[in-house]
Short mmCIF file of C-alpha atoms and ligand atoms in Angstrom, two decimals:
data_model
loop_
_atom_site.label_atom_id
_atom_site.label_comp_id
_atom_site.label_asym_id
_atom_site.label_seq_id
_atom_site.Cartn_x
_atom_site.Cartn_y
_atom_site.Cartn_z
CA MET X 1 0.00 0.00 0.00
CA ARG X 2 1.24 3.43 -0.89
CA PHE X 3 0.58 6.80 0.75
CA ASP X 4 1.56 10.08 -0.86
CA ILE X 5 1.34 12.99 1.56
CA ILE X 6 1.40 16.64 0.53
CA SER X 7 2.54 19.03 3.24
CA VAL X 8 4.28 22.34 3.83
CA LEU X 9 6.02 20.78 6.84
CA PRO X 10 6.98 17.24 5.82
CA GLU X 11 9.59 17.12 8.62
CA LEU X 12 6.70 16.86 11.07
CA LEU X 13 5.84 13.46 9.60
CA GLU X 14 9.28 11.95 9.49
CA SER X 15 9.64 10.81 13.08
CA PRO X 16 6.16 9.28 13.61
CA LEU X 17 6.42 7.26 10.41
CA ASN X 18 9.99 6.06 10.82
CA HIS X 19 9.79 3.96 13.95
CA SER X 20 8.37 0.80 15.35
CA ILE X 21 5.52 -0.83 13.45
CA MET X 22 5.43 1.74 10.64
CA GLN X 23 9.14 1.29 10.01
CA ARG X 24 8.76 -2.48 10.06
CA ALA X 25 5.89 -2.31 7.56
CA LYS X 26 8.10 -0.26 5.25
CA ASN X 27 11.04 -2.61 5.67
CA LYS X 28 8.82 -5.54 4.77
CA GLY X 29 7.75 -3.71 1.62
CA LEU X 30 4.10 -3.67 2.74
CA LEU X 31 3.86 0.08 3.17
CA GLU X 32 5.37 2.93 1.19
CA VAL X 33 5.04 6.53 2.34
CA TYR X 34 6.23 9.42 0.18
CA LEU X 35 6.29 12.95 1.52
CA HIS X 36 5.92 15.81 -0.94
CA ASN X 37 6.92 19.31 0.06
CA LEU X 38 4.30 21.71 -1.26
CA ARG X 39 6.88 24.48 -1.13
CA ASP X 40 8.54 22.86 -4.18
CA TYR X 41 5.45 23.87 -6.14
CA GLY X 42 5.21 27.36 -4.59
CA LEU X 43 4.79 30.43 -6.76
CA GLY X 44 7.49 32.92 -7.64
CA ARG X 45 10.81 33.64 -6.08
CA HIS X 46 9.48 33.14 -2.56
CA LYS X 47 7.80 29.84 -3.41
CA GLN X 48 4.56 31.25 -2.08
CA VAL X 49 1.95 28.69 -1.03
CA ASP X 50 -0.55 30.81 0.93
CA ASP X 51 -2.35 34.09 0.52
CA TYR X 52 -4.85 36.49 2.13
CA GLN X 53 -8.42 35.42 2.58
CA PHE X 54 -10.99 36.96 0.23
CA GLY X 55 -13.65 38.76 2.24
CA GLY X 56 -11.16 39.60 4.98
CA GLY X 57 -10.49 37.93 8.29
CA ALA X 58 -7.45 36.70 10.13
CA GLY X 59 -5.40 33.85 8.79
CA MET X 60 -3.94 32.81 5.47
CA VAL X 61 -5.39 30.32 3.01
CA MET X 62 -3.44 27.78 0.96
CA LYS X 63 -3.40 28.88 -2.67
CA PRO X 64 -4.93 26.57 -5.27
CA GLU X 65 -2.18 26.64 -7.93
CA PRO X 66 0.68 24.99 -5.98
CA LEU X 67 -1.66 22.30 -4.64
CA ALA X 68 -3.12 21.64 -8.07
CA ALA X 69 0.35 21.40 -9.63
CA CYS X 70 1.49 18.92 -6.98
CA ILE X 71 -1.70 16.83 -7.19
CA GLU X 72 -1.62 16.75 -11.01
CA ASN X 73 2.02 15.71 -10.95
CA LEU X 74 1.24 12.81 -8.62
CA LYS X 75 -1.90 11.81 -10.51
CA ALA X 76 0.14 11.54 -13.70
CA GLY X 77 2.10 8.68 -12.11
CA HIS X 78 -0.56 6.95 -9.98
CA THR X 79 -4.23 6.18 -9.83
CA TYR X 80 -5.50 7.08 -6.38
CA ASP X 81 -8.29 5.20 -4.66
CA GLU X 82 -9.00 8.32 -2.64
CA ILE X 83 -7.68 11.86 -2.49
CA ILE X 84 -8.05 12.70 1.17
CA TYR X 85 -8.08 16.14 2.80
CA THR X 86 -7.53 16.21 6.56
CA SER X 87 -10.06 18.64 7.96
CA PRO X 88 -12.04 19.24 11.15
CA ASP X 89 -15.24 19.33 9.08
CA GLY X 90 -14.60 15.92 7.47
CA VAL X 91 -16.08 12.55 8.44
CA ARG X 92 -14.82 11.37 11.80
CA LEU X 93 -12.09 8.74 11.46
CA ASP X 94 -13.09 5.48 13.14
CA GLN X 95 -12.03 1.85 12.98
CA ALA X 96 -14.59 0.98 10.29
CA LEU X 97 -13.19 3.69 8.01
CA CYS X 98 -9.61 2.54 8.76
CA ASN X 99 -10.60 -1.03 7.85
CA ARG X 100 -12.08 0.19 4.59
CA LEU X 101 -9.07 2.31 3.70
CA SER X 102 -6.64 -0.53 4.48
CA MET X 103 -8.03 -2.36 1.45
CA ASN X 104 -6.87 0.39 -0.90
CA GLN X 105 -3.61 0.48 -2.88
CA ASN X 106 -2.88 4.18 -3.34
CA LEU X 107 -3.99 7.02 -1.11
CA LEU X 108 -3.13 10.67 -1.51
CA VAL X 109 -3.37 12.79 1.63
CA ILE X 110 -3.38 16.58 1.65
CA CYS X 111 -2.37 18.28 4.90
CA GLY X 112 -3.87 21.71 5.42
CA HIS X 113 -2.28 24.61 7.24
CA TYR X 114 -3.24 28.12 8.29
CA LYS X 115 -7.00 28.55 7.69
CA GLY X 116 -7.05 25.53 5.39
CA VAL X 117 -7.01 25.10 1.61
CA ASP X 118 -8.89 27.12 -0.99
CA GLU X 119 -12.36 25.55 -1.27
CA ARG X 120 -11.96 24.99 -5.02
CA ILE X 121 -9.22 22.41 -4.41
CA ARG X 122 -11.67 20.46 -2.30
CA GLU X 123 -14.30 20.68 -5.01
CA LYS X 124 -12.03 19.71 -7.86
CA TYR X 125 -9.83 16.98 -6.41
CA VAL X 126 -10.77 15.77 -2.95
CA THR X 127 -12.81 12.56 -2.74
CA LEU X 128 -12.78 12.05 1.03
CA GLU X 129 -12.43 14.50 3.92
CA ILE X 130 -11.32 13.10 7.25
CA SER X 131 -11.31 14.60 10.74
CA ILE X 132 -9.49 12.83 13.55
CA GLY X 133 -11.69 14.43 16.22
CA ASP X 134 -13.67 17.46 17.29
CA TYR X 135 -10.75 19.75 18.01
CA VAL X 136 -8.56 21.92 15.82
CA LEU X 137 -4.93 21.09 15.08
CA SER X 138 -2.56 23.67 13.67
CA GLY X 139 -1.83 21.49 10.64
CA GLY X 140 -2.92 18.29 8.96
CA GLU X 141 0.40 16.46 9.49
CA LEU X 142 -0.46 14.92 12.84
CA ALA X 143 -3.84 13.86 11.45
CA ALA X 144 -2.07 12.28 8.45
CA ALA X 145 0.32 10.46 10.81
CA VAL X 146 -2.65 9.11 12.77
CA LEU X 147 -4.28 8.00 9.54
CA VAL X 148 -1.19 6.23 8.15
CA ASP X 149 -0.56 4.49 11.49
CA ALA X 150 -4.15 3.37 12.07
CA VAL X 151 -4.58 2.18 8.48
CA GLY X 152 -1.05 0.85 7.95
CA ARG X 153 -1.15 -1.55 10.89
CA LEU X 154 -4.19 -3.25 9.36
CA ILE X 155 -2.36 -4.30 6.19
CA PRO X 156 -2.00 -8.10 6.42
CA GLY X 157 1.50 -9.02 7.54
CA VAL X 158 2.30 -5.70 9.21
CA LEU X 159 1.57 -6.86 12.75
CA ASN X 160 3.62 -9.82 13.90
CA ASP X 161 0.66 -11.78 15.15
CA GLU X 162 -1.69 -11.29 12.24
CA THR X 163 -4.76 -11.89 14.31
CA SER X 164 -3.99 -9.37 16.99
CA ALA X 165 -5.63 -6.38 15.27
CA LEU X 166 -8.86 -8.35 15.30
CA PHE X 167 -8.95 -8.24 19.08
CA ASP X 168 -8.22 -4.56 19.48
CA SER X 169 -10.82 -2.14 20.72
CA PHE X 170 -13.55 -1.17 18.22
CA GLN X 171 -13.07 -4.10 15.83
CA ASP X 172 -16.38 -5.53 16.93
CA ASP X 173 -17.79 -2.35 18.50
CA LEU X 174 -16.38 -3.48 21.85
CA LEU X 175 -13.50 -2.08 23.87
CA ALA X 176 -10.57 -4.39 24.59
CA PRO X 177 -10.46 -6.24 27.95
CA PRO X 178 -7.77 -5.39 30.56
CA VAL X 179 -4.36 -6.99 30.01
CA TYR X 180 -1.69 -8.13 32.47
CA THR X 181 1.91 -9.31 32.36
CA ARG X 182 4.40 -10.63 34.91
CA PRO X 183 4.74 -10.51 37.88
CA ALA X 184 1.52 -12.32 38.82
CA GLU X 185 1.40 -10.28 42.02
CA TRP X 186 2.55 -6.68 42.22
CA GLU X 187 2.09 -4.21 45.10
CA GLY X 188 -0.39 -6.60 46.67
CA MET X 189 -2.48 -6.70 43.49
CA ALA X 190 -2.98 -10.10 41.91
CA VAL X 191 -3.65 -10.88 38.26
CA PRO X 192 -7.17 -12.33 37.88
CA GLU X 193 -6.97 -16.05 38.68
CA VAL X 194 -8.62 -17.15 35.46
CA LEU X 195 -5.76 -15.79 33.34
CA LEU X 196 -3.36 -18.15 35.12
CA SER X 197 -5.67 -21.15 34.77
CA GLY X 198 -4.48 -22.26 31.34
CA ASN X 199 -8.11 -22.92 30.43
CA ASP X 200 -8.50 -21.21 27.04
CA LYS X 201 -12.26 -21.44 27.01
CA LEU X 202 -12.66 -19.83 30.45
CA ILE X 203 -10.12 -17.16 29.55
CA GLU X 204 -11.98 -16.31 26.38
CA GLU X 205 -15.27 -16.08 28.26
CA TRP X 206 -13.72 -13.86 30.92
CA ARG X 207 -12.22 -11.55 28.30
CA HIS X 208 -15.51 -11.28 26.48
CA GLU X 209 -17.36 -10.44 29.72
CA GLN X 210 -14.75 -7.80 30.58
CA SER X 211 -15.08 -6.31 27.10
CA LEU X 212 -18.84 -6.11 27.47
CA GLU X 213 -18.61 -4.56 30.93
CA ARG X 214 -15.99 -2.00 29.88
CA THR X 215 -17.94 -0.99 26.83
CA ARG X 216 -21.23 -0.76 28.73
CA SER X 217 -19.77 1.46 31.45
CA ARG X 218 -17.35 3.58 29.38
CA ARG X 219 -18.99 3.79 25.98
CA PRO X 220 -22.74 3.25 26.18
CA ASP X 221 -23.01 4.49 22.59
CA LEU X 222 -20.83 1.62 21.30
CA TYR X 223 -22.53 -0.86 23.58
CA GLU X 224 -25.93 0.11 22.20
CA ARG X 225 -24.65 -0.49 18.67
CA PHE X 226 -23.15 -3.85 19.64
CA VAL X 227 -26.38 -5.03 21.26
CA ARG X 228 -28.45 -3.95 18.27
CA GLY X 229 -25.95 -5.80 16.03
N1 SAH M 301 -10.13 26.97 9.86
C1 SAH M 301 -10.26 25.54 9.84
C2 SAH M 301 -9.15 24.89 10.63
C3 SAH M 301 -7.81 25.00 10.01
S1 SAH M 301 -6.62 24.19 10.97
C4 SAH M 301 -11.57 25.15 10.45
O1 SAH M 301 -12.00 25.80 11.43
O2 SAH M 301 -12.16 24.15 10.03
C5 SAH M 301 -5.36 23.89 9.78
C6 SAH M 301 -5.33 22.52 9.18
O3 SAH M 301 -5.13 21.54 10.17
C7 SAH M 301 -6.59 22.08 8.45
O4 SAH M 301 -6.60 22.56 7.15
C8 SAH M 301 -6.47 20.57 8.49
O5 SAH M 301 -5.71 20.06 7.42
C9 SAH M 301 -5.75 20.33 9.80
N2 SAH M 301 -6.65 19.93 10.89
C10 SAH M 301 -7.02 20.68 11.94
N3 SAH M 301 -7.84 20.02 12.77
C11 SAH M 301 -8.00 18.79 12.25
C12 SAH M 301 -8.75 17.65 12.65
N4 SAH M 301 -9.48 17.65 13.74
N5 SAH M 301 -8.68 16.55 11.85
C13 SAH M 301 -7.94 16.55 10.73
N6 SAH M 301 -7.22 17.61 10.29
C14 SAH M 301 -7.24 18.72 11.04
#
């Protein structure tokens, strides 16, 4: 799977995407991430990428021409399943959307800055707008990093134990059960007996009950959805 990411601050994306599971996915050839510096397509001597807002108001807007030039250049070499704009007014990213996106081959992600991008870019090119939550970031890079991480780890073969993503929170509308590691007793607190029993069936039942209880108490909205199927 390939991500192309357009940004005015590509450095912001380098560290999150070059460690741990993301790095492993790249090493295995399962994930490719290319960062494109929008400044390279900026206008004039100053490589301008933003401009004043028509109608007045504080904050700059990303100009359409550099973005269009960069997008067209990338589109000439690849067919994108989606051209994504990270934006607080997009659809909220959730596990179901990550699952869906993990089945794609080529995704182009545009990171906004300042007040965002000129609306005409959204009209002409963008096929999917994604928000990572109801708060405002100062740029789309962290949202893009979240997207690549959440989607990238779902590509088959990226996680060591291929089944483990299936048991994460949200995969079945339930939150994950509590987890424990050694020592079996710490600060007077013991690991639940059942987990030491070696009885797989009992352990599975216990985990499922814990998942249900956690979801019911912490996320009644998810629980409702789970119960309704
Ligand atoms: N004026 C805009 C916010 C601009 S913030 C508004 O109120 O909607 C600058 C950029 O950060 C945006 O263009 C977007 O790419 C990114 N961004 C900010 N919050 C985000 C969020 N919750 N999810 C995804 N991207 C976000």
